[in-house]
């Protein structure tokens, strides 16, 4: 079955760190750019970061640049998001998502169920 | 960065009504525009890609149009199962951008 499964969400204090994981199955993981999208409770979708299939190209939203780092382990079919210097406004469900095709001009056709990150003292 | 402005933010319509949601890009994005449906407590579902290509399994009452800066999602005959929030998404390159969302309810 084609699926994505996120883990690692937790309650952390402001300034803290957290690493999210996304396990992929059912497709050739290294063929696809992968992305993180977040959604604060009751709010809209916000793209956070993306990484190319081989891992050489990484992009970030301005709101997380310098604090978050995306990476992937293609041997383990796993995507990661290292989150440092967390702020209250980072509180959200974090989804990993796959592009619908190889390359950068495809929408996101497969989403995980999300993992909740809560930043609070 | 390109901004995506969606309107209206919410709407209420009767079953069987034709519903239209607009999305405007701050710069031309060709047809690199997708629409998603998100039901309460659920994950976003891809409905339309390349501005007008209906994804497999999506009911034909959904359609998309537009190119450049102005795009439209149309539900030709609103059904109770369509109650959801709809998002447009500029997906080419980086950064990607989502519209603010349109919440659709039944009157």
Coordinates of C-alpha atoms in Angstrom, one line a residue:
Chain A
X1 CA 0.0 0.0 0.0
X2 CA 1.2 3.5 -0.9
X3 CA 1.4 5.5 2.3
X4 CA 3.3 8.0 4.5
X5 CA 3.5 7.8 8.3
X6 CA 4.7 10.7 10.4
X7 CA 6.0 10.4 13.9
X8 CA 7.9 12.5 16.5
X9 CA 5.4 15.2 17.4
X10 CA 5.4 16.2 21.0
X11 CA 4.9 19.0 23.5
X12 CA 8.1 21.1 23.7
X13 CA 9.0 24.4 25.5
X14 CA 9.8 27.5 23.5
X15 CA 13.4 27.3 22.3
X16 CA 13.4 23.6 22.3
X17 CA 14.1 21.1 19.5
X18 CA 12.3 18.2 17.9
X19 CA 12.9 15.8 15.0
X20 CA 10.0 14.6 12.9
X21 CA 10.2 11.4 10.8
X22 CA 8.1 10.3 7.9
X23 CA 8.2 6.7 6.8
X24 CA 7.3 6.0 3.2
X25 CA 6.1 2.7 1.7
X26 CA 4.6 1.4 -1.5
X27 CA 6.6 3.6 -4.0
X28 CA 10.1 4.2 -5.1
X29 CA 11.0 6.8 -2.5
X30 CA 14.2 8.2 -4.1
X31 CA 12.3 9.1 -7.3
X32 CA 10.2 11.8 -5.6
X33 CA 10.7 15.2 -4.1
X34 CA 9.2 15.2 -0.6
X35 CA 7.7 18.0 1.4
X36 CA 6.6 19.1 4.8
X37 CA 3.4 21.1 5.1
X38 CA 2.0 22.3 8.4
X39 CA -1.4 23.4 9.6
X40 CA -2.0 25.2 12.9
X41 CA -5.2 24.0 14.6
X42 CA -8.2 25.5 12.9
X43 CA -6.0 27.4 10.3
X44 CA -4.9 26.9 6.7
X45 CA -2.1 25.0 5.1
X46 CA 1.5 26.3 5.1
X47 CA 4.3 24.8 3.0
X48 CA 7.4 24.4 5.3
X49 CA 10.1 22.7 3.4
X50 CA 11.0 20.4 0.5
X51 CA 13.8 18.2 -0.6
X52 CA 14.7 16.6 -4.0
X53 CA 14.8 12.9 -4.5
X54 CA 18.5 12.6 -4.1
X55 CA 18.6 15.0 -1.3
X56 CA 20.9 17.6 -2.9
X57 CA 18.3 20.4 -3.2
X58 CA 16.5 21.7 -0.2
X59 CA 14.1 24.6 0.2
X60 CA 12.5 26.3 3.1
X61 CA 9.7 28.8 3.9
X62 CA 11.0 32.1 5.2
X63 CA 9.3 31.5 8.5
X64 CA 11.6 28.5 9.3
X65 CA 14.8 29.3 7.4
X66 CA 17.8 28.9 9.7
X67 CA 15.8 27.0 12.3
X68 CA 14.5 23.9 10.5
X69 CA 16.5 21.4 8.4
X70 CA 15.0 18.8 6.1
X71 CA 16.9 15.6 5.2
X72 CA 16.1 12.1 3.9
X73 CA 17.6 8.6 4.1
X74 CA 16.7 6.9 0.9
X75 CA 18.1 3.5 2.2
X76 CA 15.4 3.7 4.9
X77 CA 12.7 5.4 2.9
X78 CA 12.4 8.0 5.5
X79 CA 12.1 11.8 5.5
X80 CA 13.1 14.0 8.4
X81 CA 12.5 17.5 9.7
X82 CA 14.9 18.7 12.4
X83 CA 13.2 21.6 14.2
X84 CA 15.3 23.9 16.4
X85 CA 14.6 27.2 18.3
X86 CA 10.9 26.3 18.3
X87 CA 8.4 29.1 18.8
X88 CA 4.8 29.1 19.9
X89 CA 3.8 29.9 16.3
X90 CA 5.3 26.6 15.1
X91 CA 2.5 24.8 16.9
X92 CA 0.7 22.8 14.2
X93 CA 0.0 19.5 12.7
X94 CA 3.0 18.6 10.4
X95 CA 2.3 16.6 7.3
X96 CA 4.8 15.0 5.0
X97 CA 3.7 14.8 1.4
X98 CA 4.9 13.4 -1.9
X99 CA 4.9 15.1 -5.3
X100 CA 2.7 13.4 -7.9
X101 CA 5.7 12.9 -10.3
X102 CA 9.4 13.2 -10.5
X103 CA 10.6 16.8 -10.7
X104 CA 9.3 20.0 -9.2
X105 CA 6.2 20.8 -11.3
X106 CA 3.8 18.4 -9.7
X107 CA 1.2 18.8 -6.9
X108 CA 1.2 16.8 -3.7
X109 CA -0.8 13.7 -4.3
X110 CA 0.0 11.6 -1.1
X111 CA -0.2 13.0 2.4
X112 CA 0.5 11.4 5.7
X113 CA -1.9 11.6 8.6
X114 CA 0.1 14.3 10.4
X115 CA 1.9 14.6 13.7
X116 CA 1.1 17.3 16.2
X117 CA 3.9 19.6 17.5
X118 CA 2.9 21.8 20.4
X119 CA 5.3 24.5 21.6
X120 CA 4.3 25.7 25.0
X121 CA 5.8 26.2 28.4
Chain B
X1 CA 7.4 35.2 -3.4
X2 CA 4.1 34.6 -5.2
X3 CA 1.0 35.0 -3.1
X4 CA -2.2 33.2 -3.6
X5 CA -5.5 35.0 -2.7
X6 CA -8.6 32.9 -2.5
X7 CA -12.2 34.1 -2.3
X8 CA -14.6 33.9 -0.7
X9 CA -13.3 32.7 2.7
X10 CA -16.6 30.9 3.3
X11 CA -19.8 30.3 1.6
X12 CA -23.2 28.6 2.3
X13 CA -25.2 27.2 -0.5
X14 CA -28.1 24.8 -1.1
X15 CA -27.9 21.2 -2.3
X16 CA -27.8 21.3 -6.1
X17 CA -26.5 24.8 -6.3
X18 CA -23.5 25.7 -8.5
X19 CA -20.6 26.9 -6.4
X20 CA -17.6 28.8 -7.6
X21 CA -14.3 29.5 -5.7
X22 CA -11.7 31.9 -7.0
X23 CA -7.9 31.9 -6.6
X24 CA -5.7 34.7 -7.8
X25 CA -1.9 34.6 -8.1
X26 CA 0.2 37.7 -7.5
X27 CA 2.3 36.7 -10.6
X28 CA 1.7 34.4 -13.5
X29 CA 2.1 30.8 -12.7
X30 CA 1.0 29.3 -16.0
X31 CA -1.2 26.3 -15.1
X32 CA 0.8 25.1 -12.0
X33 CA -2.3 25.2 -9.8
X34 CA -3.9 22.5 -7.8
X35 CA -7.1 22.3 -5.8
X36 CA -7.5 20.3 -2.6
X37 CA -10.5 19.3 -0.5
X38 CA -10.0 18.9 3.3
X39 CA -12.9 17.5 5.3
X40 CA -12.9 18.1 9.1
X41 CA -10.3 16.0 10.9
X42 CA -9.0 14.6 7.6
X43 CA -6.0 15.0 5.4
X44 CA -6.1 17.2 2.3
X45 CA -7.1 15.4 -0.9
X46 CA -5.9 16.3 -4.3
X47 CA -8.9 17.1 -6.6
X48 CA -7.5 18.9 -9.6
X49 CA -3.9 19.5 -10.9
X50 CA -2.6 21.6 -13.8
X51 CA -5.5 24.0 -13.2
X52 CA -8.1 21.8 -14.9
X53 CA -7.1 18.1 -14.8
X54 CA -9.5 16.1 -12.6
X55 CA -7.8 13.4 -10.5
X56 CA -8.9 9.8 -10.8
X57 CA -12.0 9.0 -8.8
X58 CA -13.0 12.7 -8.2
X59 CA -16.7 13.3 -9.1
X60 CA -17.3 15.0 -12.4
X61 CA -19.3 17.8 -10.7
X62 CA -15.9 19.2 -9.8
X63 CA -14.0 21.2 -12.5
X64 CA -11.2 23.7 -12.6
X65 CA -10.3 26.4 -15.1
X66 CA -7.9 29.3 -15.5
X67 CA -4.3 30.0 -16.4
X68 CA -1.7 32.7 -15.6
X69 CA -3.1 34.5 -12.5
X70 CA -6.8 33.7 -12.3
X71 CA -8.2 30.3 -11.5
X72 CA -11.6 28.9 -10.6
X73 CA -12.9 25.8 -8.9
X74 CA -16.5 25.0 -9.7
X75 CA -18.8 22.5 -8.1
X76 CA -21.7 22.2 -10.6
X77 CA -24.2 20.7 -8.2
X78 CA -23.3 20.9 -4.5
X79 CA -23.8 17.7 -2.6
X80 CA -23.8 17.1 1.2
X81 CA -20.5 15.2 0.9
X82 CA -18.9 18.3 -0.5
X83 CA -18.9 20.1 2.9
X84 CA -15.2 20.8 3.4
X85 CA -12.5 23.5 3.1
X86 CA -11.0 23.9 -0.3
X87 CA -7.5 25.2 -0.9
X88 CA -5.7 26.3 -4.1
X89 CA -2.0 25.6 -4.3
X90 CA 0.8 27.0 -6.5
X91 CA 3.1 24.1 -6.7
X92 CA 5.8 24.8 -9.2
X93 CA 9.3 25.2 -7.7
X94 CA 9.8 26.8 -4.3
X95 CA 8.4 28.3 -2.3
X96 CA 5.1 26.6 -2.7
X97 CA 2.0 28.6 -1.7
X98 CA -1.5 27.7 -0.6
X99 CA -4.5 30.0 -0.7
X100 CA -6.2 30.8 2.6
X101 CA -9.0 28.3 2.1
X102 CA -12.7 28.5 1.4
X103 CA -15.1 26.8 3.8
X104 CA -18.1 25.4 2.0
X105 CA -21.3 24.6 4.0
X106 CA -24.8 23.5 3.2
X107 CA -27.6 26.1 3.7

